Coordinates of N, CA and C in Angstrom, one line a residue:
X16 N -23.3 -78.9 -11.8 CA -23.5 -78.1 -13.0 C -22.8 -78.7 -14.2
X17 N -23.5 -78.9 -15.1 CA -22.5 -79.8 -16.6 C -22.3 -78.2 -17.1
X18 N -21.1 -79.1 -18.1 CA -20.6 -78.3 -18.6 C -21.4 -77.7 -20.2
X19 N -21.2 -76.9 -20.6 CA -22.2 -75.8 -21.5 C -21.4 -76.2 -22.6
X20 N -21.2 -77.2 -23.6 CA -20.6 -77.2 -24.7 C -20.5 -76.3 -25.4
X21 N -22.3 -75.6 -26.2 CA -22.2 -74.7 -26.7 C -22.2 -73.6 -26.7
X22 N -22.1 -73.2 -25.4 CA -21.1 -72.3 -25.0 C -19.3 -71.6 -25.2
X23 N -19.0 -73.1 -24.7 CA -17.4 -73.5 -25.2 C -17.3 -73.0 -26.7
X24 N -18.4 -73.8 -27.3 CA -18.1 -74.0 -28.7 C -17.7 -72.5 -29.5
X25 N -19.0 -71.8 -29.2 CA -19.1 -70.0 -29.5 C -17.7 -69.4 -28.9
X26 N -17.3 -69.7 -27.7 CA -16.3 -69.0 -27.1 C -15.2 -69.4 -27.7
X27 N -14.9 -70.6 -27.9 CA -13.6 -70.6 -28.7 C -13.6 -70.4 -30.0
X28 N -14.7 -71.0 -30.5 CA -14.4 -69.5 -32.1 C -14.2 -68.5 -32.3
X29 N -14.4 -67.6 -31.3 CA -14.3 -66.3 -30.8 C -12.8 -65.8 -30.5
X30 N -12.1 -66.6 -29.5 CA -11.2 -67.0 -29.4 C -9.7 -67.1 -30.6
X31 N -10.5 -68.2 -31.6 CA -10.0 -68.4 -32.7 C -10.0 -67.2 -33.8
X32 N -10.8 -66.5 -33.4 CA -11.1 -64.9 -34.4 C -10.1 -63.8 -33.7
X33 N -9.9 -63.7 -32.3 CA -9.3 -62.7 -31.8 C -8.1 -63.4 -32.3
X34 N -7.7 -64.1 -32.3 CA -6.0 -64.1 -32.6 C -5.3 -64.6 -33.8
X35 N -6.3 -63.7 -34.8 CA -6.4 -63.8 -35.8 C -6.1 -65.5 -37.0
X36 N -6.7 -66.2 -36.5 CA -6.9 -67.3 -37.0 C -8.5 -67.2 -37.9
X37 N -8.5 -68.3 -39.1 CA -9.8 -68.6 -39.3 C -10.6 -69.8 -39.4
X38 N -11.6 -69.2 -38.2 CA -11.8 -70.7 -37.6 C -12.9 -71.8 -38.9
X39 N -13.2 -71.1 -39.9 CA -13.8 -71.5 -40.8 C -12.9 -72.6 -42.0
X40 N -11.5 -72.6 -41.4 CA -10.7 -73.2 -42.3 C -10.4 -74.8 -42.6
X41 N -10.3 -75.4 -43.2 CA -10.1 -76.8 -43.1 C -9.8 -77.2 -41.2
X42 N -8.6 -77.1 -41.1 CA -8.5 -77.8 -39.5 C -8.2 -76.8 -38.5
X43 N -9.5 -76.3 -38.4 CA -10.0 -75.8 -37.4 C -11.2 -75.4 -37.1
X44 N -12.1 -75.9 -38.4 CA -13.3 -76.7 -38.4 C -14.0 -76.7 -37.7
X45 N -13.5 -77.8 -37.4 CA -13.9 -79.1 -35.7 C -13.3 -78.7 -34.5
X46 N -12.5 -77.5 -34.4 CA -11.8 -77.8 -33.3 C -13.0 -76.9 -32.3
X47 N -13.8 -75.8 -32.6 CA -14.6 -75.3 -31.2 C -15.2 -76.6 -30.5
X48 N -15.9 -77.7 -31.1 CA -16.2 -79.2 -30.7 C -15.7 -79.9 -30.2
X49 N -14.3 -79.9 -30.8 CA -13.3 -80.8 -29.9 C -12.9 -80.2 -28.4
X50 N -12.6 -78.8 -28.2 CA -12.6 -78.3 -27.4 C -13.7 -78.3 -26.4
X51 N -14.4 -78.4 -26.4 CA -15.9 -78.4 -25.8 C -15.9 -80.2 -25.6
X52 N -16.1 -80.9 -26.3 CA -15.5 -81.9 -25.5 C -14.7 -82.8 -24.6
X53 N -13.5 -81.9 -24.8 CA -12.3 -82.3 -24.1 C -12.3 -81.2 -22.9
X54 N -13.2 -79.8 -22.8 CA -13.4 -79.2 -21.4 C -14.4 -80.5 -20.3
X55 N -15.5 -80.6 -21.4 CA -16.4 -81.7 -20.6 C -15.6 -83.0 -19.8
X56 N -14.9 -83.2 -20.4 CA -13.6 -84.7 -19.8 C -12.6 -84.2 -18.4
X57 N -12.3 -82.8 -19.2 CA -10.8 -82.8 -18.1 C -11.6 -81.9 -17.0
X58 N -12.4 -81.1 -17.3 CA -12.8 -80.3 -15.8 C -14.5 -80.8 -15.6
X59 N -14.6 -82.6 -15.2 CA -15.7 -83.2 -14.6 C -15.7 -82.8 -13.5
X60 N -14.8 -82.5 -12.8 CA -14.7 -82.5 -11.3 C -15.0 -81.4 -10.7
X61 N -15.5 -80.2 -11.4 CA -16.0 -78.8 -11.2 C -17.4 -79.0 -10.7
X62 N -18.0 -80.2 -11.3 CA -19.4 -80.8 -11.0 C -19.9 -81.5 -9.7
X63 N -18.4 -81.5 -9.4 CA -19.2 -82.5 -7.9 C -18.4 -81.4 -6.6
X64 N -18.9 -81.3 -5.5 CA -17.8 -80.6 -4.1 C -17.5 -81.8 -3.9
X65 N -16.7 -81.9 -3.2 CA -15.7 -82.4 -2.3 C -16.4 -83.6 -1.1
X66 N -17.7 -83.4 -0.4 CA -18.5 -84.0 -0.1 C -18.9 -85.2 -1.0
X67 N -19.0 -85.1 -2.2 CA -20.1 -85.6 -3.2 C -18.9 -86.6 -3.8
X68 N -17.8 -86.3 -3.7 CA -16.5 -87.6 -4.4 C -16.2 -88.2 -3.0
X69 N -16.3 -87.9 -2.2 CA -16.3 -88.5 -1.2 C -17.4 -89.6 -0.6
X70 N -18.7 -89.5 -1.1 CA -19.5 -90.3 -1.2 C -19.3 -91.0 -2.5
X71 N -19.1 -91.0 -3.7 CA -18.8 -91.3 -4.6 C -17.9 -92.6 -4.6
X72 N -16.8 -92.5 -3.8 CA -15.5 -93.1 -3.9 C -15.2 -93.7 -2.4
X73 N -16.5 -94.3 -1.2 CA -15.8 -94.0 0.3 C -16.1 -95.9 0.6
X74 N -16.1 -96.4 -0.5 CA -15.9 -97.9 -0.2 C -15.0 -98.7 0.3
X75 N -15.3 -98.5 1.7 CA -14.2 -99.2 3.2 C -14.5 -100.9 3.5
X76 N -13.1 -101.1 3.8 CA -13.6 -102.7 4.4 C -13.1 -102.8 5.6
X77 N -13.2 -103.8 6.4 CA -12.8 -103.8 7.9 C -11.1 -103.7 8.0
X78 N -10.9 -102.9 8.5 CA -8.9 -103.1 9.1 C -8.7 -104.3 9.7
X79 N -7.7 -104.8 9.1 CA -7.2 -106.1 10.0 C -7.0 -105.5 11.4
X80 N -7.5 -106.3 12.8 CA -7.7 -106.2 13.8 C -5.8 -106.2 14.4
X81 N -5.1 -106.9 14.3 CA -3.6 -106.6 14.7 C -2.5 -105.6 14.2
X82 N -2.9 -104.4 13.7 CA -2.3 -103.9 13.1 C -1.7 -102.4 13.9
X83 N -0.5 -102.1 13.8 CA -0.4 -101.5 14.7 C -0.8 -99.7 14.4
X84 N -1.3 -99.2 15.4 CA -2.2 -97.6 15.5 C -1.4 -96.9 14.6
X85 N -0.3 -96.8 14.1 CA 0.7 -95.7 13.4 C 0.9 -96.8 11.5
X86 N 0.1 -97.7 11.3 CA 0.8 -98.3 10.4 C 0.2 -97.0 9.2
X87 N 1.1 -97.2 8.3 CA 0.6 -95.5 6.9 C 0.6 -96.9 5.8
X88 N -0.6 -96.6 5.3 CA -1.0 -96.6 3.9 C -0.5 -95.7 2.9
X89 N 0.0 -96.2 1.5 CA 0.8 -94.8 1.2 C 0.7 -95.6 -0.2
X90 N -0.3 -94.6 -0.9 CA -0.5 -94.6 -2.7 C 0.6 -93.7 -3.1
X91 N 1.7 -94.0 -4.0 CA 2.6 -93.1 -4.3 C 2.5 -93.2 -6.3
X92 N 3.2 -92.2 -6.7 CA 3.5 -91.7 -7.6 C 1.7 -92.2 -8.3
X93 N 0.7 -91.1 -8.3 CA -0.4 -91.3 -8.8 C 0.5 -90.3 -10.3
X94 N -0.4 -90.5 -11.3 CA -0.2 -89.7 -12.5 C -1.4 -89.1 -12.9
X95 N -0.8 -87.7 -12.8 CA -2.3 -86.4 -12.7 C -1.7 -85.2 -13.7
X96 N -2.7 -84.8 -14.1 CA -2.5 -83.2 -14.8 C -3.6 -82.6 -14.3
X97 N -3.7 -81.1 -14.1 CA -4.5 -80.4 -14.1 C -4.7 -78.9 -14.7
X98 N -5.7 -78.1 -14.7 CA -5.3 -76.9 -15.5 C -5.2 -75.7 -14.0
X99 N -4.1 -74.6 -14.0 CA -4.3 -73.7 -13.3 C -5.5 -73.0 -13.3
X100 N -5.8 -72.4 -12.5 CA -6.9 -71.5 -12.3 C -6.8 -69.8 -12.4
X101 N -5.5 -69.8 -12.4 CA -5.2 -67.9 -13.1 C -4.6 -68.1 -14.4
X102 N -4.3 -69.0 -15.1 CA -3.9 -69.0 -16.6 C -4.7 -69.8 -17.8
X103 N -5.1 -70.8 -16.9 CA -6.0 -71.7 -17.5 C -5.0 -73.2 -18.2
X104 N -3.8 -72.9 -17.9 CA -2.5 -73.8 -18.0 C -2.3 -74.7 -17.7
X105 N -2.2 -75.9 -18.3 CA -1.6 -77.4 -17.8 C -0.5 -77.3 -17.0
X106 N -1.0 -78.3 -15.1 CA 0.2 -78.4 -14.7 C 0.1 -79.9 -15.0
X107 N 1.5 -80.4 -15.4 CA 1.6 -81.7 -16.0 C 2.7 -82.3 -15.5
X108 N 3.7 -83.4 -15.7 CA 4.2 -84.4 -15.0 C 3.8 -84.1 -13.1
X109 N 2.6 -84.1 -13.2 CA 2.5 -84.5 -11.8 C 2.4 -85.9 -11.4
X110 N 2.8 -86.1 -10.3 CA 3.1 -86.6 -9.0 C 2.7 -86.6 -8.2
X111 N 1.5 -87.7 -7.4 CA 0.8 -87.5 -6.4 C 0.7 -88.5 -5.4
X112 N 1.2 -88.4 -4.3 CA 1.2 -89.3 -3.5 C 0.4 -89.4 -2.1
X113 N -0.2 -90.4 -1.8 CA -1.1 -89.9 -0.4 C -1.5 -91.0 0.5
X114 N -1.1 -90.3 1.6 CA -1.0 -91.5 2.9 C -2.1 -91.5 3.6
X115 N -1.9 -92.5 4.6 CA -3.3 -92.3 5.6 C -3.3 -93.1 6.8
X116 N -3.5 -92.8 7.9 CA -3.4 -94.4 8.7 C -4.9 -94.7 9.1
X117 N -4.9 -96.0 8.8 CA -6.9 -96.7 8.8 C -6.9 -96.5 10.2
X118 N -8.0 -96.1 10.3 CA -9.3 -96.1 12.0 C -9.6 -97.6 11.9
X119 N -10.4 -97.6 11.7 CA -11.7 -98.9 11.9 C -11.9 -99.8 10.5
X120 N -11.4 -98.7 9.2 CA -11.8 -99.5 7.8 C -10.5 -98.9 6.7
X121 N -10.7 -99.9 6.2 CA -9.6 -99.1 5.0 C -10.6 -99.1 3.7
X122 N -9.7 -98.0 2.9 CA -10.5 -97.4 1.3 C -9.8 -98.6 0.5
X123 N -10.8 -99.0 -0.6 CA -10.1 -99.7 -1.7 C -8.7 -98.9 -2.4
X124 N -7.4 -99.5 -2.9 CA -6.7 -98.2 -3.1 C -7.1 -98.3 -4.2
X125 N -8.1 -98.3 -5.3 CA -8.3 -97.8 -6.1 C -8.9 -96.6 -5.8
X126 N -9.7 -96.8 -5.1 CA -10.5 -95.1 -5.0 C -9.8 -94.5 -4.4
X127 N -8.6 -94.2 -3.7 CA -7.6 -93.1 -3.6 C -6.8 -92.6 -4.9
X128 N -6.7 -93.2 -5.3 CA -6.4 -92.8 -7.4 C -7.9 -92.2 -7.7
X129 N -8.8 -92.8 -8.0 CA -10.0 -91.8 -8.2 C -10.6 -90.7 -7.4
X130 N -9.9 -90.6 -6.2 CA -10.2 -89.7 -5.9 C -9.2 -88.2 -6.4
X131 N -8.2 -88.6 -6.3 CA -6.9 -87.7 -7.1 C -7.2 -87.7 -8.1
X132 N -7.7 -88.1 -9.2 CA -7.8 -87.8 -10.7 C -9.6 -87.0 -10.2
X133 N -10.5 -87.0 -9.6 CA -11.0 -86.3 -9.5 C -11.0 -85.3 -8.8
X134 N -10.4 -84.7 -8.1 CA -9.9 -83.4 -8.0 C -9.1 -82.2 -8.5
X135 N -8.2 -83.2 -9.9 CA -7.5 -82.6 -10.6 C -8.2 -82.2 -11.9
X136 N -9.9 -82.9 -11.5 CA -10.1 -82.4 -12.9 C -11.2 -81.1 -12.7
X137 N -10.6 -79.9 -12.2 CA -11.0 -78.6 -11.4 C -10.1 -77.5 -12.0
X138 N -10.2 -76.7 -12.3 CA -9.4 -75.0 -12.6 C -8.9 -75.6 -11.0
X139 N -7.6 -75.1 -10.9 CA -7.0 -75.6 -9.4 C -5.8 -74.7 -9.4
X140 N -5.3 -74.8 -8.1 CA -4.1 -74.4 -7.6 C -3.4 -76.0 -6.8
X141 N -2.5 -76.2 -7.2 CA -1.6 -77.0 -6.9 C -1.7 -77.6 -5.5
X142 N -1.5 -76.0 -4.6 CA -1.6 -76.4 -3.3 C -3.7 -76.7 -2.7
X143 N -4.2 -76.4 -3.4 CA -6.0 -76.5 -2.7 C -5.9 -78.2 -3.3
X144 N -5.3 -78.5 -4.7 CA -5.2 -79.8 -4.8 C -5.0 -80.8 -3.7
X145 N -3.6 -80.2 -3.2 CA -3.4 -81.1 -2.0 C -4.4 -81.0 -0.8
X146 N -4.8 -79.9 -0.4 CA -5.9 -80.0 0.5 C -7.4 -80.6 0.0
X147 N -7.7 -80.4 -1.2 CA -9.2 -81.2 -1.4 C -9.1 -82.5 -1.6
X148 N -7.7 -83.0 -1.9 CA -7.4 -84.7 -1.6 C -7.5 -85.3 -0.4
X149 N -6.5 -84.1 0.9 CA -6.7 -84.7 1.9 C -8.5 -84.7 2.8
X150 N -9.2 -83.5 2.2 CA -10.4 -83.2 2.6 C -11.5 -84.6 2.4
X151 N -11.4 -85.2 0.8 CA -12.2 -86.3 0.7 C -11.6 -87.7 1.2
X152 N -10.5 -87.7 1.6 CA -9.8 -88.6 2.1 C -10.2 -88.6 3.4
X153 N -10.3 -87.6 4.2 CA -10.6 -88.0 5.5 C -12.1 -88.2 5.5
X154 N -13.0 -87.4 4.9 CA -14.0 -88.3 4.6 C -14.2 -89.4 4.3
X155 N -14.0 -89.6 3.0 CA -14.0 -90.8 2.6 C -13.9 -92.0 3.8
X156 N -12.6 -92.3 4.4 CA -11.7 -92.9 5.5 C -12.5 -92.9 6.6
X157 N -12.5 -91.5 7.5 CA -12.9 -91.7 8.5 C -11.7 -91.3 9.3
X158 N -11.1 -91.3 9.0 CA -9.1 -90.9 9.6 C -9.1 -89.7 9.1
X159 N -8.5 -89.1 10.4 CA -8.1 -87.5 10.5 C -6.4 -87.4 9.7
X160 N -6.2 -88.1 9.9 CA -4.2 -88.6 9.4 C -3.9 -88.8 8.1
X161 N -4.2 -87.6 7.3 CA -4.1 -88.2 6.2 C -2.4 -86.9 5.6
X162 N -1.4 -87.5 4.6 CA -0.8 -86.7 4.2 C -0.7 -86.9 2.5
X163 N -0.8 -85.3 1.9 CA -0.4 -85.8 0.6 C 0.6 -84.6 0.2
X164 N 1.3 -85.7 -0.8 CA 2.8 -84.7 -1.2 C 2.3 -85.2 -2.9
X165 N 3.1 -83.5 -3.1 CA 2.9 -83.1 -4.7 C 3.8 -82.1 -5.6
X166 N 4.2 -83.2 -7.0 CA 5.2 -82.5 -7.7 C 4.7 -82.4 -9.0
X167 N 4.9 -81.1 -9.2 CA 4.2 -80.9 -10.4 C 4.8 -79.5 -11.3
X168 N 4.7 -79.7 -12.6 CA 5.4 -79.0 -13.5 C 4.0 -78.1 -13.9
X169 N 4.5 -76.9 -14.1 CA 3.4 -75.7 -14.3 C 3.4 -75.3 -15.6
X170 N 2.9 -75.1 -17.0 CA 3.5 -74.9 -18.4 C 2.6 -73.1 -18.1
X171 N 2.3 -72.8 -17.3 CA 2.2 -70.7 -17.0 C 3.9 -70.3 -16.6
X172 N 4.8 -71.4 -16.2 CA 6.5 -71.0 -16.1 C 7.2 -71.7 -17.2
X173 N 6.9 -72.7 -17.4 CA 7.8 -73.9 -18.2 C 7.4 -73.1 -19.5
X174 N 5.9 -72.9 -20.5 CA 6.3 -72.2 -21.3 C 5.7 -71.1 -22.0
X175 N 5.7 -70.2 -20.9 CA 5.5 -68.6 -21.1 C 6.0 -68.3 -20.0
X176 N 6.4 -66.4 -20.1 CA 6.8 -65.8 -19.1 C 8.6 -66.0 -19.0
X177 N 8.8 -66.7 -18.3 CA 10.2 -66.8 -17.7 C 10.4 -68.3 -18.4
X178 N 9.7 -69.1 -18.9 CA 9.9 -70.1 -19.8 C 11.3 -70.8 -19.2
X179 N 10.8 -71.1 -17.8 CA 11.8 -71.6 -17.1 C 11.6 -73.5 -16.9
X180 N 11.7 -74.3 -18.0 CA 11.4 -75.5 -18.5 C 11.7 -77.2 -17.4
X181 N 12.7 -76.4 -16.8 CA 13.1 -77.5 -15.8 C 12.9 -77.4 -14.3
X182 N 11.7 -76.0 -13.9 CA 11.6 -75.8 -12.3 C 10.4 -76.7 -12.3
X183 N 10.3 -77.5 -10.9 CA 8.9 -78.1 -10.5 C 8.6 -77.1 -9.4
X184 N 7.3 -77.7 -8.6 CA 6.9 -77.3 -7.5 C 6.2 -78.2 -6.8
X185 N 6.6 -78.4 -5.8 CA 6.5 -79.4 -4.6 C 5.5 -78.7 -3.5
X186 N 4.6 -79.6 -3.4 CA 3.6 -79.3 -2.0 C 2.9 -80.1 -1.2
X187 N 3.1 -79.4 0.0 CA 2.5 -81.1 1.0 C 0.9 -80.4 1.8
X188 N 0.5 -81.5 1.8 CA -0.5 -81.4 3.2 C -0.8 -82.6 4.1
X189 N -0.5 -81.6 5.6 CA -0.2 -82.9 6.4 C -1.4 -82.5 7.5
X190 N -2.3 -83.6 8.0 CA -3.3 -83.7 8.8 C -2.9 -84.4 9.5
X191 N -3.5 -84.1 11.0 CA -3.8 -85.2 12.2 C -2.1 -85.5 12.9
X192 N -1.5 -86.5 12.5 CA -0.5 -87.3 13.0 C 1.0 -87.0 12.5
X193 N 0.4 -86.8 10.7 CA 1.3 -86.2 9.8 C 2.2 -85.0 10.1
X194 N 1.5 -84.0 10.9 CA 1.9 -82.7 11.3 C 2.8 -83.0 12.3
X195 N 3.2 -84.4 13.1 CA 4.6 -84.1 13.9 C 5.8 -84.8 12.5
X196 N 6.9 -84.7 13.1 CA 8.6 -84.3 12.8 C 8.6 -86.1 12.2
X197 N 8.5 -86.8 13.4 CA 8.9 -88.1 13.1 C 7.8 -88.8 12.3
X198 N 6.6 -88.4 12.2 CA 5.8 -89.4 11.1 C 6.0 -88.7 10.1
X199 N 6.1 -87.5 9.5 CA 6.6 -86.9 8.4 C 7.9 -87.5 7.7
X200 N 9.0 -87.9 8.9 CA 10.4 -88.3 8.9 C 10.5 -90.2 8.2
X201 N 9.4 -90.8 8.8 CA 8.5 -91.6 8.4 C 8.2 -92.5 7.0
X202 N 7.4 -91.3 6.8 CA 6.4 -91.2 5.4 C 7.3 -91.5 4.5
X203 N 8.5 -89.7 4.3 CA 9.2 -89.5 3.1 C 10.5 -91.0 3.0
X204 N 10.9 -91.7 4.3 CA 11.4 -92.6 4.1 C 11.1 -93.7 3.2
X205 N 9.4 -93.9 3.1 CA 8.8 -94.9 2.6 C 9.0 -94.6 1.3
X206 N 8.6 -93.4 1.2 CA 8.5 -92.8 -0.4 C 9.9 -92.9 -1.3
X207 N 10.5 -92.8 -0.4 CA 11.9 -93.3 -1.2 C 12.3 -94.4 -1.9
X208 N 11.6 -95.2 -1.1 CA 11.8 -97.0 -1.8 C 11.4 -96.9 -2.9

């Protein structure tokens, strides 16, 4: 489904009327447009499931044959934003990290970054983030073993409400291998380097 510009466009003038602004005024003009553009950019990802970035992005090459069954692949500190889904709010300085141990083929690590920037660009919840990363990832891959960890700043706390500026929120999802003590024990070691 694309996105309805002129739709946007109407709604946020509307928008701009209820709170008592006038949107007819020098600089704010342009802005139902700009907004309508910049919805089209940041929530692309509403347009494809989770299946469909997974085909998208599932360009594997052979695993080197001597490698041992537990080795982790581990894309760390991706840089993502996304908007919440009950406020409509930027979660921002996020931090996205995501492991995997290869089957048979490994993903270019570029498309594990494109895959994370495309799930973030969804109305989302922090934690389905981490699950629809690990969801196209095991697709993508082929490997059930996938873990991703996530830190992220929420501006529905940081700044409204309890305008509590310095809490983050941390979330993991661990698949396959990830879910015992010692490869989790593992992972976050790596992550530390």
């Amino acid at each position: 489904m694309a996105v309805d510009k002129e739709k946007i466009k109407e709604h946020i003038r509307g928008i701009l009327l209820a709170i008592g602004e006038d949107p007819d005024r020098e600089g704010l003009r342009e802005t139902p447009d700009r907004v309508a553009r910049m919805y089209e950019e940041v929530f692309a990802g509403i347009s494809y499931t989770n299946d469909e970035i997974a085909a998208m992005f599932n360009k594997t090459f052979e695993a080197p044959k001597d490698r041992n069954k537990n080795d982790i692949v581990l894309v760390k500190d991706i840089e993502a934003f996304s908007y919440c889904e009950h406020h409509m709010a930027i979660m921002y300085d996020m931090n996205i990290s995501v492991a995997y141990i290869p089957r048979d083929r490994v993903i270019g690590l570029s498309k594990i970054v494109r895959i994370a920037d495309m799930v973030t660009r969804r109305l989302q919840l922090q934690e389905r983030i981490g699950a629809d990363i690990a969801d196209v990832m095991e697709k993508a891959t082929g490997s059930p073993d996938i873990a991703v960890i996530i830190e992220a700043k929420h501006s529905c706390v940081t700044a409204r409400g309890i305008k509590n500026r310095e809490s983050s929120t941390f979330t993991t999802t661990f698949k396959g291998v990830f879910n015992e003590e010692k490869m989790q024990e593992k992972l976050l070691m790596m992550m530390k380097k």
